[in-house]
Amino acid sequence: MKTLVWVEHDGQSVKDATLSAVTAAAKLGEVHLLVAGQGVDAVAQAAVKIAGVGKVHVADDAAYAHQLAENVAPLAVELMGHHDAFVAPATTTGKALAPRVAALLDVMQISDVLSVEGEDTFTRPIYAGNAIATVQTRDAKKVLTVRGTAFEKAAAEGGSGMIEAVAATGDTGLATFEGAEIAALTRPELTSARVIVSGGRALGSGEKFHELIEPLADKLGAAVGASRAAVDAGYVPNDYQVGQTGKIVAPEVYVAVGISGAIQHLAGMKDSKIIVAINKDEDAPIFQVADVGLVGDLFKIVPELTEKL
Ligand SMILES: Cc1cc2nc3c(=O)[nH]c(=O)nc-3n(C[C@H](O)[C@H](O)[C@H](O)COP(=O)(O)OP(=O)(O)OC[C@H]3O[C@@H](n4cnc5c(N)ncnc54)[C@H](O)[C@@H]3O)c2cc1C
């Protein structure tokens, strides 16, 4: 079985989520990659080094300059003429692309795959991760998005893939790129961070969030996350949100500060290796998943903890 994995990149390097998608794809058979963009030599060179990769199809064209899903989907469909499965990471961009590929191929998409049980059988979460469905498809061509935290990352070095240039399929004219506002990160990115400190509604304001959560995160070299309540209250921007409708994370350590542990929040972080919860309510549901629990007032505990670290 030949699988085509779409490479998510920033024009210079391959994003980590792609490496997890390669591991998932390798369970289906031969792995080929698709690099679409403009001026993507560095990305293609990085892609051929990924362990276990065969061909790396490179489409370098102005139509793919901003990786608009509307333009990349027909290219992927063209390549699917000689591939059996299309795999994209279940990231924002991957989730924009894969459904278009599935629709153009007239097959169903299997979303957020957690495991590959066979060449047509997969597991995926339903009900915010409270149940796991086993899904079997009869479609000849499979289209999957895979959850990065469910698969180890393939080694970024050691592979010996081959670059193959592919002709562009052109600009569909369905979307135009107007601009991008990219947040400048001074801390690790949420989805790839080893440690995350997240704050909840209990912080009470954006000022308190910054005053308490950020120094603790900086001491731990951690990324900063938040519950939806904290985002909705405007303490932090919505790209901080962890959970069912936010980012799915599985760091080595997740510190939840003043977060109750609603199922929608747990859906995004309960696979973290060690969960530390700070909450004044000893019955808060977060303690049911926590490995380390501190019952008390966060306004007292967090500054003390930050100072001791
Ligand atoms: C369709 C849908 C999707 C959703 N998606 C998400 C999602 O992606 N992510 C998400 O997070 N939520 C999501 N939610 C919202 C979710 O249901 C909760 O409302 C939200 O997670 C609550 O955020 P919170 O824990 O910060 O606030 P609260 O539930 O208000 O909890 C605050 C906690 O802080 C504790 N506390 C208060 N004061 C202190 C103090 N001084 N010291 C220590 N602890 C204190 C309290 O005991 C409480 O446990 C979604 C809801 C729906 C319906």
Tab-separated table of C-alpha atoms in Angstrom, residues 73-292:
chain	number	residue	atom	x	y	z
A	73	ALA	CA	-6.066	19.678	-2.671
A	74	PRO	CA	-6.196	19.200	-6.488
A	75	LEU	CA	-2.432	18.563	-6.459
A	76	ALA	CA	-2.830	15.891	-3.779
A	77	VAL	CA	-5.726	14.350	-5.733
A	78	GLU	CA	-3.542	14.188	-8.863
A	79	LEU	CA	-0.888	12.285	-6.888
A	80	MET	CA	-3.535	10.027	-5.362
A	81	GLY	CA	-3.816	8.461	-8.836
A	82	HIS	CA	-0.902	6.275	-7.747
A	83	HIS	CA	-1.309	6.227	-3.972
A	84	ASP	CA	-3.789	4.293	-1.815
A	85	ALA	CA	-3.996	6.570	1.212
A	86	PHE	CA	-3.617	10.271	1.956
A	87	VAL	CA	-2.473	11.218	5.454
A	88	ALA	CA	-2.358	14.692	6.990
A	89	PRO	CA	-1.672	15.690	10.585
A	90	ALA	CA	-4.849	16.765	12.410
A	91	THR	CA	-3.596	20.335	12.718
A	92	THR	CA	-5.519	23.432	11.654
A	93	THR	CA	-3.986	23.367	8.170
A	94	GLY	CA	-4.187	19.582	7.827
A	95	LYS	CA	-7.852	19.719	8.825
A	96	ALA	CA	-8.486	22.307	6.107
A	97	LEU	CA	-6.785	20.218	3.427
A	98	ALA	CA	-7.812	16.601	4.040
A	99	PRO	CA	-11.615	17.069	3.743
A	100	ARG	CA	-11.118	18.756	0.371
A	101	VAL	CA	-8.991	15.842	-0.808
A	102	ALA	CA	-11.636	13.374	0.439
A	103	ALA	CA	-14.452	15.295	-1.273
A	104	LEU	CA	-12.600	15.483	-4.584
A	105	LEU	CA	-11.889	11.734	-4.379
A	106	ASP	CA	-15.518	11.110	-3.337
A	107	VAL	CA	-14.494	9.072	-0.284
A	108	MET	CA	-15.106	9.546	3.423
A	109	GLN	CA	-12.475	11.053	5.655
A	110	ILE	CA	-11.419	9.298	8.833
A	111	SER	CA	-10.588	12.069	11.276
A	112	ASP	CA	-8.235	12.271	14.223
A	113	VAL	CA	-6.928	8.709	13.916
A	114	LEU	CA	-5.471	7.358	17.168
A	115	SER	CA	-4.250	3.994	15.902
A	116	VAL	CA	-3.946	1.991	12.722
A	117	GLU	CA	-5.430	-1.458	13.331
A	118	GLY	CA	-5.125	-2.699	9.770
A	119	GLU	CA	-5.004	-1.270	6.267
A	120	ASP	CA	-8.697	-0.329	6.386
A	121	THR	CA	-9.344	-0.173	10.147
A	122	PHE	CA	-8.581	2.703	12.488
A	123	THR	CA	-9.542	4.010	15.916
A	124	ARG	CA	-10.639	7.577	16.583
A	125	PRO	CA	-12.102	9.472	19.543
A	126	ILE	CA	-15.795	10.295	19.797
A	127	TYR	CA	-17.789	12.172	22.481
A	128	ALA	CA	-14.819	14.443	23.280
A	129	GLY	CA	-12.543	11.454	23.765
A	130	ASN	CA	-14.856	9.667	26.210
A	131	ALA	CA	-15.263	6.757	23.813
A	132	ILE	CA	-13.001	5.361	21.145
A	133	ALA	CA	-14.641	4.200	17.911
A	134	THR	CA	-13.127	1.534	15.693
A	135	VAL	CA	-13.839	2.531	12.102
A	136	GLN	CA	-13.515	0.334	9.034
A	137	THR	CA	-13.662	1.802	5.560
A	138	ARG	CA	-14.491	0.097	2.284
A	139	ASP	CA	-13.178	3.036	0.240
A	140	ALA	CA	-10.389	2.044	-2.134
A	141	LYS	CA	-8.567	5.303	-1.376
A	142	LYS	CA	-8.253	6.261	2.270
A	143	VAL	CA	-8.056	9.823	3.551
A	144	LEU	CA	-6.972	10.235	7.162
A	145	THR	CA	-6.059	12.973	9.571
A	146	VAL	CA	-3.952	11.680	12.438
A	147	ARG	CA	-3.637	12.941	15.992
A	148	GLY	CA	0.005	13.854	16.578
A	149	THR	CA	0.008	12.950	20.258
A	150	ALA	CA	-1.082	9.371	19.473
A	151	PHE	CA	1.996	8.492	17.387
A	152	GLU	CA	5.701	8.729	18.151
A	153	LYS	CA	7.566	11.113	15.878
A	154	ALA	CA	9.519	9.468	13.058
A	155	ALA	CA	13.245	10.271	13.265
A	156	ALA	CA	13.945	13.521	11.408
A	157	GLU	CA	17.368	12.233	10.331
A	158	GLY	CA	18.657	8.995	8.870
A	159	GLY	CA	16.288	8.554	5.938
A	160	SER	CA	17.298	8.308	2.310
A	161	GLY	CA	14.263	9.498	0.352
A	162	MET	CA	14.372	10.690	-3.245
A	163	ILE	CA	13.113	14.045	-4.444
A	164	GLU	CA	10.773	13.974	-7.438
A	165	ALA	CA	9.573	17.300	-8.849
A	166	VAL	CA	5.882	17.329	-9.751
A	167	ALA	CA	4.042	19.709	-12.048
A	168	ALA	CA	1.800	22.275	-10.410
A	169	THR	CA	-1.942	21.920	-10.885
A	170	GLY	CA	-2.388	25.693	-10.873
A	171	ASP	CA	-4.376	28.248	-8.950
A	172	THR	CA	-8.033	27.264	-8.579
A	173	GLY	CA	-8.965	30.885	-7.897
A	174	LEU	CA	-11.241	29.678	-5.084
A	175	ALA	CA	-9.332	31.566	-2.397
A	176	THR	CA	-6.814	34.366	-2.255
A	177	PHE	CA	-4.223	35.049	0.393
A	178	GLU	CA	-4.815	38.407	2.078
A	179	GLY	CA	-2.293	38.333	4.915
A	180	ALA	CA	-1.191	36.495	8.030
A	181	GLU	CA	-0.758	37.684	11.581
A	182	ILE	CA	1.652	35.295	13.161
A	183	ALA	CA	2.118	35.491	16.913
A	184	ALA	CA	5.799	35.849	17.778
A	185	LEU	CA	6.516	33.116	20.281
A	186	THR	CA	9.017	33.678	23.037
A	187	ARG	CA	8.133	30.352	24.622
A	188	PRO	CA	7.871	26.790	23.274
A	189	GLU	CA	4.918	26.056	20.978
A	190	LEU	CA	1.979	24.447	22.812
A	191	THR	CA	1.611	21.328	20.694
A	192	SER	CA	5.296	20.383	20.833
A	193	ALA	CA	6.231	21.622	24.330
A	194	ARG	CA	7.642	19.183	26.903
A	195	VAL	CA	6.078	21.154	29.753
A	196	ILE	CA	2.879	23.242	29.736
A	197	VAL	CA	1.497	25.536	32.417
A	198	SER	CA	-2.184	26.325	31.843
A	199	GLY	CA	-4.367	28.804	33.674
A	200	GLY	CA	-8.118	28.860	34.151
A	201	ARG	CA	-10.964	31.189	35.001
A	202	ALA	CA	-9.806	31.326	38.627
A	203	LEU	CA	-6.984	33.728	37.666
A	204	GLY	CA	-9.677	36.399	37.436
A	205	SER	CA	-8.024	38.721	34.909
A	206	GLY	CA	-5.473	38.943	32.101
A	207	GLU	CA	-3.120	40.870	34.425
A	208	LYS	CA	-3.175	38.124	37.054
A	209	PHE	CA	-2.786	35.464	34.360
A	210	HIS	CA	0.411	37.132	33.085
A	211	GLU	CA	1.639	37.928	36.604
A	212	LEU	CA	1.275	34.358	37.913
A	213	ILE	CA	1.287	31.881	35.035
A	214	GLU	CA	4.073	33.314	32.870
A	215	PRO	CA	6.851	33.475	35.531
A	216	LEU	CA	6.069	29.866	36.509
A	217	ALA	CA	6.143	28.815	32.841
A	218	ASP	CA	9.443	30.641	32.326
A	219	LYS	CA	11.031	28.914	35.322
A	220	LEU	CA	9.969	25.546	33.873
A	221	GLY	CA	10.839	26.407	30.248
A	222	ALA	CA	7.172	25.700	29.537
A	223	ALA	CA	4.576	26.734	26.992
A	224	VAL	CA	1.528	28.586	28.286
A	225	GLY	CA	-1.987	27.229	27.789
A	226	ALA	CA	-5.433	28.128	29.061
A	227	SER	CA	-8.912	26.799	29.590
A	228	ARG	CA	-11.683	28.013	27.322
A	229	ALA	CA	-13.177	30.007	30.200
A	230	ALA	CA	-9.900	31.944	30.519
A	231	VAL	CA	-9.841	32.538	26.751
A	232	ASP	CA	-13.513	33.533	26.609
A	233	ALA	CA	-12.938	35.978	29.465
A	234	GLY	CA	-10.194	37.587	27.355
A	235	TYR	CA	-7.256	36.811	29.681
A	236	VAL	CA	-5.259	35.366	26.758
A	237	PRO	CA	-5.739	34.906	22.976
A	238	ASN	CA	-7.682	31.887	21.745
A	239	ASP	CA	-4.614	30.110	20.321
A	240	TYR	CA	-3.755	29.351	23.981
A	241	GLN	CA	-6.854	27.188	24.387
A	242	VAL	CA	-6.356	23.542	25.286
A	243	GLY	CA	-9.231	21.116	24.868
A	244	GLN	CA	-11.864	19.670	22.615
A	245	THR	CA	-12.244	22.917	20.684
A	246	GLY	CA	-8.666	24.027	21.282
A	247	LYS	CA	-5.325	22.285	20.982
A	248	ILE	CA	-4.694	18.638	21.811
A	249	VAL	CA	-1.510	18.297	23.829
A	250	ALA	CA	0.376	15.474	25.534
A	251	PRO	CA	3.459	16.978	27.179
A	252	GLU	CA	5.635	15.257	29.747
A	253	VAL	CA	4.296	17.611	32.426
A	254	TYR	CA	0.992	19.544	32.367
A	255	VAL	CA	0.349	21.984	35.190
A	256	ALA	CA	-3.321	23.018	35.481
A	257	VAL	CA	-3.747	26.114	37.628
A	258	GLY	CA	-7.280	27.057	38.717
A	259	ILE	CA	-8.830	24.787	36.084
A	260	SER	CA	-11.828	22.675	37.142
A	261	GLY	CA	-11.201	19.803	34.705
A	262	ALA	CA	-14.364	19.882	32.581
A	263	ILE	CA	-14.495	16.968	30.102
A	264	GLN	CA	-13.926	19.354	27.208
A	265	HIS	CA	-10.660	20.517	28.805
A	266	LEU	CA	-9.602	16.959	29.704
A	267	ALA	CA	-10.172	15.929	26.067
A	268	GLY	CA	-7.213	18.102	25.150
A	269	MET	CA	-4.687	17.182	27.852
A	270	LYS	CA	-5.507	13.942	29.617
A	271	ASP	CA	-2.817	12.013	27.706
A	272	SER	CA	-0.124	14.173	29.336
A	273	LYS	CA	2.455	11.974	31.107
A	274	ILE	CA	2.335	13.785	34.475
A	275	ILE	CA	-0.561	16.065	35.402
A	276	VAL	CA	-0.141	18.545	38.246
A	277	ALA	CA	-3.301	20.311	39.458
A	278	ILE	CA	-3.573	23.355	41.694
A	279	ASN	CA	-7.140	23.996	42.805
A	280	LYS	CA	-8.791	25.184	46.005
A	281	ASP	CA	-11.655	22.701	45.636
A	282	GLU	CA	-10.518	19.206	46.601
A	283	ASP	CA	-13.518	17.753	44.732
A	284	ALA	CA	-12.618	19.442	41.431
A	285	PRO	CA	-12.703	16.838	38.606
A	286	ILE	CA	-9.146	17.745	37.561
A	287	PHE	CA	-7.916	15.798	40.621
A	288	GLN	CA	-9.361	12.598	39.119
A	289	VAL	CA	-6.749	12.707	36.360
A	290	ALA	CA	-3.960	14.451	38.313
A	291	ASP	CA	-0.802	12.615	39.349
A	292	VAL	CA	0.119	15.424	41.735
